[in-house]
mmCIF file of C-alpha atoms in Angstrom:
data_model
loop_
_atom_site.group_PDB
_atom_site.id
_atom_site.type_symbol
_atom_site.label_atom_id
_atom_site.label_comp_id
_atom_site.label_asym_id
_atom_site.label_seq_id
_atom_site.Cartn_x
_atom_site.Cartn_y
_atom_site.Cartn_z
ATOM 1 C CA UNK A 1121 -63.492 -18.418 0.989
ATOM 2 C CA UNK A 1122 -60.567 -16.111 1.561
ATOM 3 C CA UNK A 1123 -58.022 -18.618 0.162
ATOM 4 C CA UNK A 1124 -60.097 -19.250 -2.977
ATOM 5 C CA UNK A 1125 -60.423 -15.440 -3.522
ATOM 6 C CA UNK A 1126 -56.683 -14.956 -3.123
ATOM 7 C CA UNK A 1127 -55.989 -17.680 -5.662
ATOM 8 C CA UNK A 1128 -58.279 -16.051 -8.153
ATOM 9 C CA UNK A 1129 -56.462 -12.713 -7.737
ATOM 10 C CA UNK A 1130 -53.172 -14.400 -8.365
ATOM 11 C CA UNK A 1131 -54.127 -15.673 -11.741
ATOM 12 C CA UNK A 1132 -52.273 -13.836 -14.547
ATOM 13 C CA UNK A 1133 -54.404 -11.793 -16.890
ATOM 14 C CA UNK A 1134 -54.611 -13.143 -20.424
ATOM 15 C CA UNK A 1135 -53.090 -11.174 -23.181
ATOM 16 C CA UNK A 1136 -54.513 -10.145 -26.558
ATOM 17 C CA UNK A 1137 -52.034 -11.661 -28.944
ATOM 18 C CA UNK A 1138 -51.477 -10.986 -32.594
ATOM 19 C CA UNK A 1139 -49.221 -13.091 -34.835
ATOM 20 C CA UNK A 1140 -49.554 -14.485 -38.350
ATOM 21 C CA UNK A 1141 -49.942 -18.259 -38.480
ATOM 22 C CA UNK A 1142 -46.710 -19.895 -39.582
ATOM 23 C CA UNK A 1143 -48.115 -21.206 -42.840
ATOM 24 C CA UNK A 1144 -49.173 -17.667 -43.851
ATOM 25 C CA UNK A 1145 -46.008 -15.764 -42.943
ATOM 26 C CA UNK A 1146 -44.732 -13.564 -45.800
ATOM 27 C CA UNK A 1147 -42.027 -10.949 -46.100
ATOM 28 C CA UNK A 1148 -42.053 -8.216 -48.708
ATOM 29 C CA UNK A 1149 -39.185 -6.161 -49.932
ATOM 30 C CA UNK A 1150 -39.695 -2.758 -51.692
ATOM 31 C CA UNK A 1151 -37.544 0.248 -52.386
ATOM 32 C CA UNK A 1152 -35.634 2.615 -54.599
ATOM 33 C CA UNK A 1153 -32.450 4.624 -54.277
ATOM 34 C CA UNK A 1154 -33.959 6.672 -51.478
ATOM 35 C CA UNK A 1155 -35.474 4.084 -49.183
ATOM 36 C CA UNK A 1156 -35.708 0.295 -48.637
ATOM 37 C CA UNK A 1157 -38.490 -1.482 -46.739
ATOM 38 C CA UNK A 1158 -38.622 -5.025 -45.359
ATOM 39 C CA UNK A 1159 -42.040 -5.784 -44.025
ATOM 40 C CA UNK A 1160 -44.271 -8.634 -42.588
ATOM 41 C CA UNK A 1161 -48.066 -8.218 -42.232
ATOM 42 C CA UNK A 1162 -49.435 -9.224 -38.818
ATOM 43 C CA UNK A 1163 -52.806 -10.907 -39.272
ATOM 44 C CA UNK A 1164 -55.558 -8.860 -37.676
ATOM 45 C CA UNK A 1165 -53.275 -6.152 -36.393
ATOM 46 C CA UNK A 1166 -51.224 -4.298 -39.061
ATOM 47 C CA UNK A 1167 -47.678 -4.562 -40.158
ATOM 48 C CA UNK A 1168 -44.125 -4.595 -38.840
ATOM 49 C CA UNK A 1169 -41.440 -3.212 -41.096
ATOM 50 C CA UNK A 1170 -37.853 -2.278 -41.188
ATOM 51 C CA UNK A 1171 -37.119 0.984 -43.028
ATOM 52 C CA UNK A 1172 -33.743 2.238 -44.092
ATOM 53 C CA UNK A 1173 -33.433 5.659 -45.753
ATOM 54 C CA UNK A 1174 -30.534 6.707 -47.808
ATOM 55 C CA UNK A 1175 -27.682 7.966 -45.517
ATOM 56 C CA UNK A 1176 -29.165 6.455 -42.367
ATOM 57 C CA UNK A 1177 -29.291 3.201 -40.467
ATOM 58 C CA UNK A 1178 -32.329 0.911 -40.241
ATOM 59 C CA UNK A 1179 -35.379 1.644 -38.046
ATOM 60 C CA UNK A 1180 -38.240 -0.655 -37.074
ATOM 61 C CA UNK A 1181 -41.868 0.451 -37.089
ATOM 62 C CA UNK A 1182 -45.002 -1.402 -35.816
ATOM 63 C CA UNK A 1183 -48.093 -0.018 -37.535
ATOM 64 C CA UNK A 1184 -51.609 -0.817 -36.300
ATOM 65 C CA UNK A 1185 -54.663 -0.597 -38.501
ATOM 66 C CA UNK A 1186 -56.802 0.261 -35.511
ATOM 67 C CA UNK A 1187 -56.285 2.079 -32.255
ATOM 68 C CA UNK A 1188 -54.745 -0.870 -30.381
ATOM 69 C CA UNK A 1189 -51.750 0.941 -28.856
ATOM 70 C CA UNK A 1190 -52.142 3.097 -25.824
ATOM 71 C CA UNK A 1191 -49.880 6.038 -25.077
ATOM 72 C CA UNK A 1192 -46.796 5.191 -23.106
ATOM 73 C CA UNK A 1193 -43.922 2.766 -23.153
ATOM 74 C CA UNK A 1194 -43.896 -0.687 -24.576
ATOM 75 C CA UNK A 1195 -41.325 -3.470 -24.049
ATOM 76 C CA UNK A 1196 -39.450 -4.724 -27.103
ATOM 77 C CA UNK A 1197 -37.894 -8.216 -27.255
ATOM 78 C CA UNK A 1198 -36.096 -10.327 -29.749
ATOM 79 C CA UNK A 1199 -38.147 -13.453 -28.895
ATOM 80 C CA UNK A 1200 -37.203 -16.998 -29.524
ATOM 81 C CA UNK A 1201 -39.349 -18.757 -32.189
ATOM 82 C CA UNK A 1202 -41.942 -21.096 -30.787
ATOM 83 C CA UNK A 1203 -40.314 -24.071 -32.440
ATOM 84 C CA UNK A 1204 -36.844 -23.312 -30.946
ATOM 85 C CA UNK A 1205 -37.053 -24.816 -27.486
ATOM 86 C CA UNK A 1206 -34.408 -23.595 -25.170
ATOM 87 C CA UNK A 1207 -33.499 -20.451 -27.010
ATOM 88 C CA UNK A 1208 -34.040 -17.409 -24.761
ATOM 89 C CA UNK A 1209 -35.565 -14.056 -25.413
ATOM 90 C CA UNK A 1210 -33.470 -10.859 -25.545
ATOM 91 C CA UNK A 1211 -34.953 -7.789 -23.945
ATOM 92 C CA UNK A 1212 -34.126 -4.758 -26.102
ATOM 93 C CA UNK A 1213 -35.626 -2.232 -23.838
ATOM 94 C CA UNK A 1214 -38.407 0.323 -24.137
ATOM 95 C CA UNK A 1215 -40.077 1.898 -27.130
ATOM 96 C CA UNK A 1216 -42.413 4.894 -26.753
ATOM 97 C CA UNK A 1217 -45.876 5.167 -28.233
ATOM 98 C CA UNK A 1218 -46.890 8.787 -28.844
ATOM 99 C CA UNK A 1219 -50.399 10.045 -28.039
ATOM 100 C CA UNK A 1220 -53.007 9.470 -30.681
ATOM 101 C CA UNK A 1221 -50.674 7.286 -32.673
ATOM 102 C CA UNK A 1222 -51.243 3.906 -34.420
ATOM 103 C CA UNK A 1223 -47.534 3.170 -34.562
ATOM 104 C CA UNK A 1224 -44.436 2.760 -32.419
ATOM 105 C CA UNK A 1225 -40.786 3.254 -33.569
ATOM 106 C CA UNK A 1226 -37.643 1.482 -32.394
ATOM 107 C CA UNK A 1227 -34.238 3.205 -32.400
ATOM 108 C CA UNK A 1228 -31.694 2.333 -35.102
ATOM 109 C CA UNK A 1229 -29.753 0.425 -32.460
ATOM 110 C CA UNK A 1230 -32.812 -1.670 -31.516
ATOM 111 C CA UNK A 1231 -33.675 -2.177 -35.200
ATOM 112 C CA UNK A 1232 -30.073 -3.485 -35.931
ATOM 113 C CA UNK A 1233 -30.385 -5.968 -33.013
ATOM 114 C CA UNK A 1234 -33.818 -7.120 -34.206
ATOM 115 C CA UNK A 1235 -32.367 -7.877 -37.681
ATOM 116 C CA UNK A 1236 -29.506 -9.852 -36.084
ATOM 117 C CA UNK A 1237 -32.034 -11.626 -33.927
ATOM 118 C CA UNK A 1238 -34.171 -12.546 -36.964
ATOM 119 C CA UNK A 1239 -31.077 -14.151 -38.522
ATOM 120 C CA UNK A 1240 -30.658 -16.221 -35.407
ATOM 121 C CA UNK A 1241 -34.351 -17.259 -35.245
ATOM 122 C CA UNK A 1242 -35.601 -14.565 -32.924
ATOM 123 C CA UNK A 1243 -38.537 -12.411 -33.948
ATOM 124 C CA UNK A 1244 -39.650 -8.919 -32.687
ATOM 125 C CA UNK A 1245 -42.138 -9.178 -29.854
ATOM 126 C CA UNK A 1246 -43.863 -6.075 -28.463
ATOM 127 C CA UNK A 1247 -45.597 -6.170 -25.125
ATOM 128 C CA UNK A 1248 -47.813 -3.284 -24.308
ATOM 129 C CA UNK A 1249 -51.446 -2.486 -23.270
ATOM 130 C CA UNK A 1250 -54.473 -1.582 -25.304
ATOM 131 C CA UNK A 1251 -56.379 1.730 -24.752
ATOM 132 C CA UNK A 1252 -58.763 -0.353 -22.615
ATOM 133 C CA UNK A 1253 -55.884 -1.493 -20.392
ATOM 134 C CA UNK A 1254 -55.672 -5.058 -21.579
ATOM 135 C CA UNK A 1255 -52.253 -6.770 -22.004
ATOM 136 C CA UNK A 1256 -51.202 -6.757 -25.649
ATOM 137 C CA UNK A 1257 -48.620 -8.878 -27.475
ATOM 138 C CA UNK A 1258 -47.663 -8.456 -31.153
ATOM 139 C CA UNK A 1259 -45.090 -10.981 -32.658
ATOM 140 C CA UNK A 1260 -43.307 -10.844 -35.957
ATOM 141 C CA UNK A 1261 -42.372 -14.394 -36.957
ATOM 142 C CA UNK A 1262 -38.763 -15.210 -38.140
ATOM 143 C CA UNK A 1263 -39.969 -17.736 -40.593
ATOM 144 C CA UNK A 1264 -38.813 -17.380 -44.279
ATOM 145 C CA UNK A 1265 -36.643 -14.456 -43.302
ATOM 146 C CA UNK A 1266 -33.262 -15.318 -44.905
ATOM 147 C CA UNK A 1267 -34.252 -14.992 -48.646
ATOM 148 C CA UNK A 1268 -36.136 -11.725 -47.940
ATOM 149 C CA UNK A 1269 -33.253 -10.369 -46.043
ATOM 150 C CA UNK A 1270 -30.895 -10.930 -49.006
ATOM 151 C CA UNK A 1271 -33.235 -9.037 -51.221
ATOM 152 C CA UNK A 1272 -33.349 -6.250 -48.633
ATOM 153 C CA UNK A 1273 -29.500 -6.140 -48.573
ATOM 154 C CA UNK A 1274 -29.435 -5.896 -52.400
ATOM 155 C CA UNK A 1275 -31.838 -2.886 -52.139
ATOM 156 C CA UNK A 1276 -29.831 -1.137 -49.447
ATOM 157 C CA UNK A 1277 -26.578 -1.621 -51.420
ATOM 158 C CA UNK A 1278 -28.016 0.728 -54.126
ATOM 159 C CA UNK A 1279 -29.151 3.531 -51.746
ATOM 160 C CA UNK A 1280 -27.727 6.948 -52.235
ATOM 161 C CA UNK A 1281 -25.181 8.042 -49.621
ATOM 162 C CA UNK A 1282 -27.323 10.886 -48.449
ATOM 163 C CA UNK A 1283 -31.016 11.796 -48.236
ATOM 164 C CA UNK A 1284 -32.688 15.115 -48.888
ATOM 165 C CA UNK A 1285 -32.758 16.244 -45.290
ATOM 166 C CA UNK A 1286 -29.024 15.700 -44.963
ATOM 167 C CA UNK A 1287 -28.268 17.678 -48.066
ATOM 168 C CA UNK A 1288 -30.816 20.536 -48.071
ATOM 169 C CA UNK A 1289 -28.838 22.779 -45.644
ATOM 170 C CA UNK A 1290 -25.299 22.052 -46.984
ATOM 171 C CA UNK A 1291 -22.617 24.453 -45.968
ATOM 172 C CA UNK A 1292 -19.470 24.847 -48.084
ATOM 173 C CA UNK A 1293 -16.358 26.401 -46.412
ATOM 174 C CA UNK A 1294 -13.763 28.466 -48.117
ATOM 175 C CA UNK A 1295 -10.194 29.178 -46.871
ATOM 176 C CA UNK A 1296 -9.715 32.960 -46.353
ATOM 177 C CA UNK A 1297 -10.551 34.826 -49.569
ATOM 178 C CA UNK A 1298 -9.654 31.846 -51.755
ATOM 179 C CA UNK A 1299 -12.394 30.978 -54.183
ATOM 180 C CA UNK A 1300 -11.119 27.444 -54.945
ATOM 181 C CA UNK A 1301 -13.327 24.600 -53.799
ATOM 182 C CA UNK A 1302 -11.622 22.235 -51.368
ATOM 183 C CA UNK A 1303 -11.680 18.481 -51.932
ATOM 184 C CA UNK A 1304 -14.232 17.986 -49.181
ATOM 185 C CA UNK A 1305 -16.449 20.809 -50.550
ATOM 186 C CA UNK A 1306 -16.293 19.261 -54.089
ATOM 187 C CA UNK A 1307 -17.275 15.864 -52.678
ATOM 188 C CA UNK A 1308 -20.235 17.380 -50.930
ATOM 189 C CA UNK A 1309 -21.408 19.263 -53.978
ATOM 190 C CA UNK A 1310 -21.027 16.190 -56.079
ATOM 191 C CA UNK A 1311 -23.313 14.281 -53.634
ATOM 192 C CA UNK A 1312 -25.962 17.022 -54.275
ATOM 193 C CA UNK A 1313 -25.509 16.627 -58.018
ATOM 194 C CA UNK A 1314 -25.912 12.838 -57.767
ATOM 195 C CA UNK A 1315 -29.008 13.241 -55.679
ATOM 196 C CA UNK A 1316 -30.574 15.749 -58.126
ATOM 197 C CA UNK A 1317 -30.078 13.262 -60.927
ATOM 198 C CA UNK A 1318 -32.147 10.727 -59.072
ATOM 199 C CA UNK A 1319 -34.926 12.965 -57.692
ATOM 200 C CA UNK A 1320 -36.832 14.896 -60.402
ATOM 201 C CA UNK A 1321 -38.991 16.531 -57.850
ATOM 202 C CA UNK A 1322 -36.218 18.912 -56.886
ATOM 203 C CA UNK A 1323 -36.229 21.716 -59.354
ATOM 204 C CA UNK A 1324 -34.464 24.598 -57.556
ATOM 205 C CA UNK A 1325 -31.199 25.247 -55.789
ATOM 206 C CA UNK A 1326 -30.760 28.283 -53.613
ATOM 207 C CA UNK A 1327 -27.160 29.454 -53.147
ATOM 208 C CA UNK A 1328 -26.424 32.094 -50.521
ATOM 209 C CA UNK A 1329 -22.879 33.374 -49.981
ATOM 210 C CA UNK A 1330 -21.473 34.571 -46.710
ATOM 211 C CA UNK A 1331 -18.221 35.929 -45.234
ATOM 212 C CA UNK A 1332 -16.791 36.536 -41.777
ATOM 213 C CA UNK A 1333 -16.908 39.890 -39.927
ATOM 214 C CA UNK A 1334 -13.360 40.920 -40.774
ATOM 215 C CA UNK A 1335 -12.804 43.681 -43.319
ATOM 216 C CA UNK A 1336 -15.214 46.351 -44.486
ATOM 217 C CA UNK A 1337 -18.819 45.758 -45.506
ATOM 218 C CA UNK A 1338 -18.323 46.324 -49.254
ATOM 219 C CA UNK A 1339 -15.381 43.907 -49.543
ATOM 220 C CA UNK A 1340 -17.218 41.273 -47.443
ATOM 221 C CA UNK A 1341 -20.233 41.586 -49.727
ATOM 222 C CA UNK A 1342 -18.023 41.014 -52.735
ATOM 223 C CA UNK A 1343 -16.403 37.996 -51.160
ATOM 224 C CA UNK A 1344 -19.828 36.532 -50.405
ATOM 225 C CA UNK A 1345 -20.944 37.133 -53.989
ATOM 226 C CA UNK A 1346 -17.842 35.462 -55.395
ATOM 227 C CA UNK A 1347 -18.275 32.412 -53.107
ATOM 228 C CA UNK A 1348 -21.876 32.051 -54.278
ATOM 229 C CA UNK A 1349 -20.837 32.370 -57.917
ATOM 230 C CA UNK A 1350 -18.152 29.742 -57.465
ATOM 231 C CA UNK A 1351 -20.700 27.171 -56.135
ATOM 232 C CA UNK A 1352 -23.158 28.184 -58.858
ATOM 233 C CA UNK A 1353 -20.518 27.643 -61.530
ATOM 234 C CA UNK A 1354 -19.771 24.145 -60.163
ATOM 235 C CA UNK A 1355 -23.437 23.112 -60.598
ATOM 236 C CA UNK A 1356 -23.483 24.612 -64.104
ATOM 237 C CA UNK A 1357 -20.347 22.692 -65.051
ATOM 238 C CA UNK A 1358 -22.078 19.520 -63.884
ATOM 239 C CA UNK A 1359 -25.126 20.209 -66.107
ATOM 240 C CA UNK A 1360 -27.547 20.967 -63.187
#
């Protein structure tokens, strides 16, 4: 009896697995000059998608429709396609699932390696546990990837060089009391102008001038004012 019981304990627990049947695999590409998305729905689970914002590298997100994901760390792999016998999986490390979240996020480095893997026939595979403690596997299939990836690249090629978060706290440096904008300062201000032309939701620019602690308070206040006016005049000259 003992030997039979021991054998039963040694049996691996079955996993709850989600993957879209090969004949139903679809990739979608959407985006604009601010963000591009490359996504595949996972039947019965949710969606896996690559997201690239302007000025940033790609990230990968696995979004569940229900509370399948327990809090903690999941294992991320670039897994060989079932029809590619002999091709090994690549372990890409751990991704964290926050508490009370229906999603997990891979790092830009992991996302880049996943995209490379998809081009080689390896799809993202996430191994985790459900909130009830059952083993969970979610697989993104690499089928029909190449054409969608080309459309995704076309989208990313038109992204702006910066996003709002990267521009909203821009600092412009001046040399001594010189009120002439440097080449690097002009390039940064031009990036803001280009962004404003694309994003009609931004309707206000706040310019605040500063100086260092040298000199007296009145002269420093005037320097600060002149620096702010120089930046303001640049925006006015650009029609913003």
